[in-house]
XYZ file of N, CA, C and O in Angstrom:
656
model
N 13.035 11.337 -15.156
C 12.338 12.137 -16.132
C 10.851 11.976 -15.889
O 10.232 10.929 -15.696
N 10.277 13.565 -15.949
C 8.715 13.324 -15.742
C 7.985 13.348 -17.077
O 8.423 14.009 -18.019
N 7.079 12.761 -17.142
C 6.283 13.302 -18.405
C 4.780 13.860 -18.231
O 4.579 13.613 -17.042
N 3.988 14.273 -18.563
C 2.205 14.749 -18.481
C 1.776 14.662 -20.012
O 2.033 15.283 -21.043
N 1.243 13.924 -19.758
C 0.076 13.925 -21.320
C -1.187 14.075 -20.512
O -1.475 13.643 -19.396
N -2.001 14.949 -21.551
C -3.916 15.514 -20.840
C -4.212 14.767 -22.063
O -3.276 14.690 -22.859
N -5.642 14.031 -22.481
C -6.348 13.613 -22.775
C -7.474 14.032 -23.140
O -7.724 14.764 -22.182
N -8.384 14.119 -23.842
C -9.800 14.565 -24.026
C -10.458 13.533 -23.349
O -10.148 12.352 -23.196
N -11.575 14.290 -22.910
C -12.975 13.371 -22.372
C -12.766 12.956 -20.672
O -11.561 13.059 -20.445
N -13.156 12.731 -20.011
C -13.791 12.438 -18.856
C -14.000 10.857 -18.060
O -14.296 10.576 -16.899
N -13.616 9.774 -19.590
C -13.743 8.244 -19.101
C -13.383 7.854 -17.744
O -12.487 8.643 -17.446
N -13.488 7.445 -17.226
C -12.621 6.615 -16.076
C -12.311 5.822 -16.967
O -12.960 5.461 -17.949
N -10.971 5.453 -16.513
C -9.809 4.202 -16.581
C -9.608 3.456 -15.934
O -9.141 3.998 -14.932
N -9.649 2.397 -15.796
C -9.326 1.121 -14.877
C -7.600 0.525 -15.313
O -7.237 -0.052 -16.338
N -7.237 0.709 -14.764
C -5.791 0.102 -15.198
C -5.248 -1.008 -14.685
O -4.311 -1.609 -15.210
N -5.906 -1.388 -13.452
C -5.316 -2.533 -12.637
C -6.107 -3.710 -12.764
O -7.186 -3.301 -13.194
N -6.161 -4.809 -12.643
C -6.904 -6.119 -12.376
C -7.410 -6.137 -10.737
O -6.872 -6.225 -9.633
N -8.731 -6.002 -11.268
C -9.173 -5.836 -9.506
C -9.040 -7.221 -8.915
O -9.403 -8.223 -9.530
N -8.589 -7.246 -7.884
C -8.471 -8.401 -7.324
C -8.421 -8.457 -5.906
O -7.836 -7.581 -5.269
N -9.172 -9.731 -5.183
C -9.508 -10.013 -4.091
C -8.845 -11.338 -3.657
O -8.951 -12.098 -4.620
N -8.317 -11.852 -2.815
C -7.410 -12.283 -2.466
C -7.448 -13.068 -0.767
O -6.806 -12.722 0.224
N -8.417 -14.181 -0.907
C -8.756 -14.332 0.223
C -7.658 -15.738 0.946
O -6.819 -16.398 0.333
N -7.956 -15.819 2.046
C -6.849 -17.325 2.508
C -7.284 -18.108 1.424
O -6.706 -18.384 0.373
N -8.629 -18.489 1.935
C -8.863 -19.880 0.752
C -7.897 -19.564 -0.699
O -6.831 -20.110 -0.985
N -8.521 -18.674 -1.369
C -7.950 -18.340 -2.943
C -6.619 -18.888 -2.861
O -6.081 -19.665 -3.650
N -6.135 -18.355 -1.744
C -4.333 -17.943 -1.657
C -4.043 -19.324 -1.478
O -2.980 -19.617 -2.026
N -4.556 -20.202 -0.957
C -4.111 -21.646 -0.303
C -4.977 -22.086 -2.010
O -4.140 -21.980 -2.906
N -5.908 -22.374 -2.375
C -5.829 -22.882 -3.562
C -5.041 -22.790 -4.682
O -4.589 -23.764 -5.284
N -4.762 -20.951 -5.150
C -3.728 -21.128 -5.530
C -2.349 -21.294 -5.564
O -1.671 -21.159 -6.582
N -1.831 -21.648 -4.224
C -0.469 -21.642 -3.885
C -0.144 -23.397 -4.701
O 0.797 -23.859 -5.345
N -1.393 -23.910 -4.263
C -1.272 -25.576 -4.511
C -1.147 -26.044 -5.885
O -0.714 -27.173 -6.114
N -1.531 -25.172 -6.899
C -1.283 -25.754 -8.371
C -0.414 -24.982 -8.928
O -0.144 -23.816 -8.640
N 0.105 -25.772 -9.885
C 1.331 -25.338 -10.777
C 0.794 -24.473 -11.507
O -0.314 -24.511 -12.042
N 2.105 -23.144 -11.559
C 1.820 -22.069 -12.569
C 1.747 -22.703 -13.791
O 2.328 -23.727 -14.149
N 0.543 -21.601 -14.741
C 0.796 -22.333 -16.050
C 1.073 -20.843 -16.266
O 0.915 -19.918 -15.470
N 1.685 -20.815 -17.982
C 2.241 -19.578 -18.385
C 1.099 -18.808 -19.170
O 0.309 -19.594 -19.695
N 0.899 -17.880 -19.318
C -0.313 -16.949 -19.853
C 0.564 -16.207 -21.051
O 1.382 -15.303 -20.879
N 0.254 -16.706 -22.075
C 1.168 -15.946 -23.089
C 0.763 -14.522 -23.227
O -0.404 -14.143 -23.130
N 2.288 -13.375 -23.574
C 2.070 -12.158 -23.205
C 1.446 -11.448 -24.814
O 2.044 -11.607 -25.878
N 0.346 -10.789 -24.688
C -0.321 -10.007 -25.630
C 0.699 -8.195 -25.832
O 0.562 -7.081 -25.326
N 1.609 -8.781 -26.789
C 2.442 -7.693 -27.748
C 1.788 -6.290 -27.558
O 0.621 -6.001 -27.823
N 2.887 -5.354 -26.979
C 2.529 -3.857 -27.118
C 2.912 -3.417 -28.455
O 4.080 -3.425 -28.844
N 1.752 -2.970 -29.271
C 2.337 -2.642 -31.002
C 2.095 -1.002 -30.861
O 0.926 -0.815 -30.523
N 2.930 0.422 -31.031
C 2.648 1.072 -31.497
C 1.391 1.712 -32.670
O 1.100 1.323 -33.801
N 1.098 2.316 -32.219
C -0.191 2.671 -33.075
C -0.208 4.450 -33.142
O -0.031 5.224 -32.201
N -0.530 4.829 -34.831
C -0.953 5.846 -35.152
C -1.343 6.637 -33.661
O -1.901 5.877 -32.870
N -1.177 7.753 -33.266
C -1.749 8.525 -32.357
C -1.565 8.252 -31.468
O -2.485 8.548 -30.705
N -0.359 7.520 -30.794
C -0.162 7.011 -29.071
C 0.567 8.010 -29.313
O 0.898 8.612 -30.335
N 0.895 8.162 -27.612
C 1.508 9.065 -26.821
C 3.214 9.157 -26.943
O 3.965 8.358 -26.385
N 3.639 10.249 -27.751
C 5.275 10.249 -28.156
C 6.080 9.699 -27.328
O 7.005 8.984 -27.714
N 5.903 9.891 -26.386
C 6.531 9.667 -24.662
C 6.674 7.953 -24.530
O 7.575 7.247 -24.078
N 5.657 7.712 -25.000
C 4.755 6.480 -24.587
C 5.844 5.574 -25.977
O 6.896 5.051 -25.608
N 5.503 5.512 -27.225
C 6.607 5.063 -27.919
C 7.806 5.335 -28.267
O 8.367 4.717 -29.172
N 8.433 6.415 -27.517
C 9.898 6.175 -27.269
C 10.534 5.373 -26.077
O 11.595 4.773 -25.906
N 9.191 5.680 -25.184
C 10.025 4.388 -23.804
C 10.151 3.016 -24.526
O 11.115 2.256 -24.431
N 8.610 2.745 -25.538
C 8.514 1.596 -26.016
C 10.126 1.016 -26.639
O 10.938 0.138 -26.346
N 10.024 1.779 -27.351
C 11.505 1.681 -28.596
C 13.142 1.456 -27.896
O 14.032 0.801 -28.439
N 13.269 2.237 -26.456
C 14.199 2.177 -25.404
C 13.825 0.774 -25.246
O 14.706 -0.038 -25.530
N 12.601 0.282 -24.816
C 12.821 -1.102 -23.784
C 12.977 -2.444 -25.089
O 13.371 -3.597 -24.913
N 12.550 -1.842 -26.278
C 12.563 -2.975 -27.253
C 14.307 -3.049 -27.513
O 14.995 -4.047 -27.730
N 14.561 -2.158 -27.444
C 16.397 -1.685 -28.017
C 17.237 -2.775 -26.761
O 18.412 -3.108 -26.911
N 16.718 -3.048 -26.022
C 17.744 -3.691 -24.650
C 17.444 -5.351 -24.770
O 18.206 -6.226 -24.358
N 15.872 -5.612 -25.577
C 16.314 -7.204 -25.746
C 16.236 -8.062 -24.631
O 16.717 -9.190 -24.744
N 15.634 -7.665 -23.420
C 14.996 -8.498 -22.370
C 14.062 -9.436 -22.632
O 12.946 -9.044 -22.971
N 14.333 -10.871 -22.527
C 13.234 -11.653 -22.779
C 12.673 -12.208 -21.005
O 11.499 -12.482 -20.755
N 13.934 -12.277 -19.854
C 13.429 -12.613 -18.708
C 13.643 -11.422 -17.755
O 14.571 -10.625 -17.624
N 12.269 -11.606 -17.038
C 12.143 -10.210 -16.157
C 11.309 -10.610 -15.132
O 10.605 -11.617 -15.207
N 11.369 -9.578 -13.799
C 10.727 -9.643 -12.848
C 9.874 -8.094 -12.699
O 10.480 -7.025 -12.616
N 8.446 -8.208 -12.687
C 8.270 -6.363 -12.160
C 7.371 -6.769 -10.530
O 6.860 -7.870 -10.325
N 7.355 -5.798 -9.687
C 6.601 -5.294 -8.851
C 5.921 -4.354 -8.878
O 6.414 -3.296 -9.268
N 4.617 -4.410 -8.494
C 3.540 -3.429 -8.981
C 2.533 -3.215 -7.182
O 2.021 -4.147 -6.563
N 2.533 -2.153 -6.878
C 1.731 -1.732 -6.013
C 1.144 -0.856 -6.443
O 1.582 -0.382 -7.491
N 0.125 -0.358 -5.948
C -1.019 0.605 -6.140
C -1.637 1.155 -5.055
O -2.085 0.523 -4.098
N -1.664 2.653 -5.253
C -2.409 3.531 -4.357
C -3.333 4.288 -4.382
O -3.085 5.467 -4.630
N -4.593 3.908 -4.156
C -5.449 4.457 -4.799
C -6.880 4.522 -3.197
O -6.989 3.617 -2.369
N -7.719 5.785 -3.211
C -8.723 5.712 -2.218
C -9.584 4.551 -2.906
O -10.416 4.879 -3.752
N -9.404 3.155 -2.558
C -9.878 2.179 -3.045
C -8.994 0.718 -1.801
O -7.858 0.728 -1.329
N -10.109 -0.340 -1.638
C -9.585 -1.354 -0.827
C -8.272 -1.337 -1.015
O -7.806 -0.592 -1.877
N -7.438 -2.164 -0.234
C -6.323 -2.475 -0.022
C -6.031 -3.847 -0.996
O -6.566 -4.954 -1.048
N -4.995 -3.258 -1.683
C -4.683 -4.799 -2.515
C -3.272 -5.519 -2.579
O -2.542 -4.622 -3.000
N -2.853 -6.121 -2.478
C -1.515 -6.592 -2.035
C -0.801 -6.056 -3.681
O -1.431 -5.810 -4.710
N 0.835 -5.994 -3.433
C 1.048 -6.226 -4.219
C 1.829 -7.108 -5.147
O 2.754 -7.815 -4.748
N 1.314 -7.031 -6.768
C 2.140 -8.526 -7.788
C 3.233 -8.599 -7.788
O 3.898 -7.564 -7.847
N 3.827 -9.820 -7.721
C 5.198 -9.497 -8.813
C 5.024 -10.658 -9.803
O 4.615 -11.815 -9.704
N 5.425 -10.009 -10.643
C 5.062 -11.290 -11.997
C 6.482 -11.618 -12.601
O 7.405 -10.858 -12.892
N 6.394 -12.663 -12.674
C 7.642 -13.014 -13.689
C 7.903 -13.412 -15.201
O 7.958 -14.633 -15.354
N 8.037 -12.825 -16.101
C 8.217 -13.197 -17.582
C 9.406 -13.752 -17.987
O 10.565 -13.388 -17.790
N 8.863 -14.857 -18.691
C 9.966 -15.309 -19.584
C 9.860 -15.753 -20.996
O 9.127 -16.681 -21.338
N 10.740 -14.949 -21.955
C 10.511 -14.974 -23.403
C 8.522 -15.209 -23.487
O 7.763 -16.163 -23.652
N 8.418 -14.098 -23.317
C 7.117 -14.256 -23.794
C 5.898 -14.933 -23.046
O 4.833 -15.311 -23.534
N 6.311 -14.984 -21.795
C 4.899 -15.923 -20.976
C 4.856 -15.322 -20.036
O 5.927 -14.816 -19.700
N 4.008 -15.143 -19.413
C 3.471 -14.872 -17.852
C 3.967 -16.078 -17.347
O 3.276 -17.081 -17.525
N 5.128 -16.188 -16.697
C 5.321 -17.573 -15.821
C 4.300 -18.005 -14.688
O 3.517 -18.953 -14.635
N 4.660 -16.691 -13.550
C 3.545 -17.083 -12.224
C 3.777 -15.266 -11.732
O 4.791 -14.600 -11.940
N 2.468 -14.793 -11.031
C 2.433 -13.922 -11.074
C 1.662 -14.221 -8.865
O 0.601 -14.710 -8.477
N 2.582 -13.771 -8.250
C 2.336 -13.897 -6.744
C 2.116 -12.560 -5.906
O 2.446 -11.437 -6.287
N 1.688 -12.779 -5.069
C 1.561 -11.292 -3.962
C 2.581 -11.049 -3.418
O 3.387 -11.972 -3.303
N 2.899 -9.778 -2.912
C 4.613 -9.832 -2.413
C 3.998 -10.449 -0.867
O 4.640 -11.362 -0.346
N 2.978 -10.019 -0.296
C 3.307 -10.076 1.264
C 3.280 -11.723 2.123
O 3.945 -12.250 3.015
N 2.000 -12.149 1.177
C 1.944 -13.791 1.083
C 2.514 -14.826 0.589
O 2.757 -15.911 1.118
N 2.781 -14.334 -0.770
C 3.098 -15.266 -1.702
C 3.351 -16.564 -2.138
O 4.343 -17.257 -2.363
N 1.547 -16.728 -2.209
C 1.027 -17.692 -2.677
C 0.788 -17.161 -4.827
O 1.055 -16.196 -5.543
N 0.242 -18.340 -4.954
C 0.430 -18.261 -6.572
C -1.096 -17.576 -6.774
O -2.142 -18.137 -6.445
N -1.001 -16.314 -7.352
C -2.529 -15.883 -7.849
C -2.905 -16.446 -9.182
O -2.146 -16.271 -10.136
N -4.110 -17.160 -9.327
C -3.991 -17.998 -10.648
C -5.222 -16.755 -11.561
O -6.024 -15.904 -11.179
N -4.774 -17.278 -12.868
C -5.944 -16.274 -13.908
C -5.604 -14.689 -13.610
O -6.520 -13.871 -13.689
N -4.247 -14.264 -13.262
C -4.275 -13.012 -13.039
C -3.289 -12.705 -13.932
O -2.165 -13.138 -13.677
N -3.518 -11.801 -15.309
C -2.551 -11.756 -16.334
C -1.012 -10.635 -15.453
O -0.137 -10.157 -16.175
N -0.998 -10.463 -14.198
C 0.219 -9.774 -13.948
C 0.440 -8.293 -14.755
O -0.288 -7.637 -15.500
N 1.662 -8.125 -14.286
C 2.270 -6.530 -14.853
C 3.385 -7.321 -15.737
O 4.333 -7.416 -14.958
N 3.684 -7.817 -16.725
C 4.389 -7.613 -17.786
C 4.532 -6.480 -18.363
O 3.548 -5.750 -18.248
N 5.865 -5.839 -19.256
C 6.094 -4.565 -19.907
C 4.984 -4.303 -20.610
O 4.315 -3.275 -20.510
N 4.716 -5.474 -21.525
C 3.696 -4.864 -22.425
C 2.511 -4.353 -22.222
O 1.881 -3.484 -22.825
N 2.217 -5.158 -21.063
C 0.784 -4.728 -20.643
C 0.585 -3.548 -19.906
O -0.517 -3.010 -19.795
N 1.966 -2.995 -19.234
C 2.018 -2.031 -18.723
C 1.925 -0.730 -19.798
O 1.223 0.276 -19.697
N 2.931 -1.125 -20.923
C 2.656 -0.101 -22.259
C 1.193 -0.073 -22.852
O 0.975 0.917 -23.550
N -0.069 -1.148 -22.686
C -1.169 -1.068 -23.066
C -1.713 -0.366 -22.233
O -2.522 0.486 -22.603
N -1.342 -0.582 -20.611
C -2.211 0.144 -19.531
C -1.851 2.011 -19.929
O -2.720 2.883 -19.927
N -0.860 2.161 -20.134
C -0.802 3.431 -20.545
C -1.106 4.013 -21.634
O -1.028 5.232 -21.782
N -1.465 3.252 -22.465
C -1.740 3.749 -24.151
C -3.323 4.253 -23.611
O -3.617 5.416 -23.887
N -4.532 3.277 -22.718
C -5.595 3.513 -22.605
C -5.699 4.473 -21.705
O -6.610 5.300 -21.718
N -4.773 4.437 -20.855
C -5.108 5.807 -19.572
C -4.392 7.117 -20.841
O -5.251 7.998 -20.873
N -3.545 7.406 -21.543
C -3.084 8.660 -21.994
C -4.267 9.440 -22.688
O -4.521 10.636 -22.543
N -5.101 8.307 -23.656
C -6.130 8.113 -24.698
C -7.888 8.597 -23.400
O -8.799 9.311 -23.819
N -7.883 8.104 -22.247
C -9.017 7.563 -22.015
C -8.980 8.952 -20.668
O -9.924 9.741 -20.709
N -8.065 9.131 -19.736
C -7.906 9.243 -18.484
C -7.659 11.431 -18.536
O -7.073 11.931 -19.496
N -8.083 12.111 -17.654
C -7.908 13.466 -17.889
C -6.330 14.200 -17.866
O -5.936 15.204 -18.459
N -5.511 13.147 -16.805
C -4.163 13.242 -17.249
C -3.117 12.129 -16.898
O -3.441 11.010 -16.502
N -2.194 12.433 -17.032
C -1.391 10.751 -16.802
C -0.241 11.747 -16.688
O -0.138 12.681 -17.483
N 0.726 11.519 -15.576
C 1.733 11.634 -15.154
C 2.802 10.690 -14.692
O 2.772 10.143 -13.590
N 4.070 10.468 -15.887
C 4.824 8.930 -15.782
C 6.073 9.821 -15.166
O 6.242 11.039 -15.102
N 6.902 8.658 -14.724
C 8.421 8.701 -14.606
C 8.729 7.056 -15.154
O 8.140 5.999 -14.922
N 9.883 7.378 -15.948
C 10.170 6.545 -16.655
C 11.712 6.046 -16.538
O 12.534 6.961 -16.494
N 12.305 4.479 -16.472
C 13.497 4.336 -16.298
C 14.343 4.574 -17.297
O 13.802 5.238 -18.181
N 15.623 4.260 -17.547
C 16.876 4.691 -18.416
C 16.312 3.772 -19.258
O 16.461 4.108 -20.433
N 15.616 2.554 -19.088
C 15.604 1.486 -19.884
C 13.807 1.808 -20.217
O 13.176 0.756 -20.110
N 13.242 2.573 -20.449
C 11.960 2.551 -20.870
C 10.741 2.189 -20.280
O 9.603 2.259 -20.742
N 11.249 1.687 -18.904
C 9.497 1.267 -18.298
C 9.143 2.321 -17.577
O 9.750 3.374 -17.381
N 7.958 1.899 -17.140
C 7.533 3.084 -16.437
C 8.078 2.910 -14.463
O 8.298 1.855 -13.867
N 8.119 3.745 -14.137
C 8.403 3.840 -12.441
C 7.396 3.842 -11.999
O 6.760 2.864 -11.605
N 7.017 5.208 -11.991
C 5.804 5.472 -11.184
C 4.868 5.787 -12.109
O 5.480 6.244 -13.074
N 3.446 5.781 -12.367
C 2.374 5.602 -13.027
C 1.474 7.082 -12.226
O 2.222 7.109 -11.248
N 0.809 7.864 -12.041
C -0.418 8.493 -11.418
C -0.941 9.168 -12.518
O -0.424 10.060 -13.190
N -2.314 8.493 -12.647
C -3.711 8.766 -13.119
C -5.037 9.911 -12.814
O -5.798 9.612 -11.894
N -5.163 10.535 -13.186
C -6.374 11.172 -12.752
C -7.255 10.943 -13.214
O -7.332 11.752 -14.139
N -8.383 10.114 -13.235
C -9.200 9.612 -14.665
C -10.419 10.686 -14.874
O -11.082 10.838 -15.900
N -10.575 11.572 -13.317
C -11.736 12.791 -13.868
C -11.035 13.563 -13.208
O -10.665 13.200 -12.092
N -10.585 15.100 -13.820
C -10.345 16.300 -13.638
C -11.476 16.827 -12.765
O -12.668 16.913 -13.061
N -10.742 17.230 -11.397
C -11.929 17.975 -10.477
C -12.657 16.829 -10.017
O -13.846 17.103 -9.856
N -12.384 15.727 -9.768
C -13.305 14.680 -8.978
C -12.396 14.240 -7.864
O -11.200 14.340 -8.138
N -12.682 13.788 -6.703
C -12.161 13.196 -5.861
C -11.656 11.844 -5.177
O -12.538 11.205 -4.605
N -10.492 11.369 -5.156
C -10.480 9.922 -4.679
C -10.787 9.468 -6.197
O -11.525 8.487 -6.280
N -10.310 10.059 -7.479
C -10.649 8.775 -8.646
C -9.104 8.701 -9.095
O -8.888 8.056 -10.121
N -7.946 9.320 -8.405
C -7.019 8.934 -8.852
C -5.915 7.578 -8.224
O -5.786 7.187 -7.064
N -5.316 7.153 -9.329
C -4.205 6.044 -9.126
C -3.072 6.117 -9.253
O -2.730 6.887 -10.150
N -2.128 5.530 -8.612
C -0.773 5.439 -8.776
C -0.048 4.518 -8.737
O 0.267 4.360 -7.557
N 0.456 3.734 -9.408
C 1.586 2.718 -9.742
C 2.619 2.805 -9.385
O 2.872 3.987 -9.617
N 3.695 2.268 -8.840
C 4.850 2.409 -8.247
C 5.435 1.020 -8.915
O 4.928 -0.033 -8.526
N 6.036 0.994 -9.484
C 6.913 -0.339 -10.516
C 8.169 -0.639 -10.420
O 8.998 0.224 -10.710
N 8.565 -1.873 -10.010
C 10.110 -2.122 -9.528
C 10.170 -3.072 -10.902
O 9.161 -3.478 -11.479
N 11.523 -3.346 -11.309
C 11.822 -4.143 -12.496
C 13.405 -4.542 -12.075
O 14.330 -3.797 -11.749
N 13.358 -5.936 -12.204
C 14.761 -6.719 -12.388
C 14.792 -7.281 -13.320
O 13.915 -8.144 -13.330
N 15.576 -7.252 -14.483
C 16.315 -8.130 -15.334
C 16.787 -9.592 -14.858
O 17.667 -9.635 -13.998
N 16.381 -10.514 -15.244
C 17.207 -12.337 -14.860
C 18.092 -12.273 -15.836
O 18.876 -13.204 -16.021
């Protein structure tokens, strides 16, 4: 299923955690223990995107507390590896690069919720947002346009999700 929500206004959106990712980093953080980053709750709000809180309501209805997502991104912008983060009941466990995977530390990951926040601000902020969405409410694929008629300002998310 596709969806399109347009937006008022012109903002750019940032949706991803920019991140740079060098040996050193990767070898420092491979060496310390994950700590868990507790996950900041996607709450419905007056005026979000219909689309947007019925996936919510689908993924709340299934009762997943442990999960895995993968998140790549394509965007005319550096090359960035991509996360996979792991949640459990409520924490950012450890959130790693697929191609290295070493431990990225201070990087809040793609958890559901945050993925439902990343879209509440791109539907609200961005000129259009075009989702595909799973049986179970997350999003698949993500693409952003954050200025109508500008070039190279759009993004795309591509999102894998396993259930533990």
């Amino acid at each position: 299923m596709t969806t399109r929500g347009l937006a008022t206004g012109g903002a750019a959106v940032l949706l991803g955690t920019a991140l740079t990712l060098t040996p050193a980093t990767a070898r420092a953080a491979s060496d310390a223990e994950p700590v868990p980053i507790p996950v900041e709750p996607f709450v419905p709000r007056t005026g979000d995107d219909a689309q947007l809180v019925r996936a919510w309501e689908r993924w709340q209805s299934r009762g997943i507390e442990e999960y895995v997502t993968r998140v790549s991104l394509s965007c005319f912008c550096a090359p960035r590896p991509a996360l996979r983060t792991e949640v459990h009941a409520d924490d950012t466990q450890l959130v790693t690069t697929i191609e290295e995977d070493p431990q990225v530390r201070r990087v809040k990951g793609y958890g559901a919720d945050r993925l439902f926040r990343m879209l509440r601000r791109a539907y609200a902020e961005a000129e259009s947002v075009e989702v595909e969405w799973t049986r179970r409410g997350l999003p698949r694929e993500v693409a952003v346009d954050h200025v109508g008629g500008a070039v190279d300002d759009e993004v795309t998310y591509r999102i894998r999700f396993a259930a533990r």
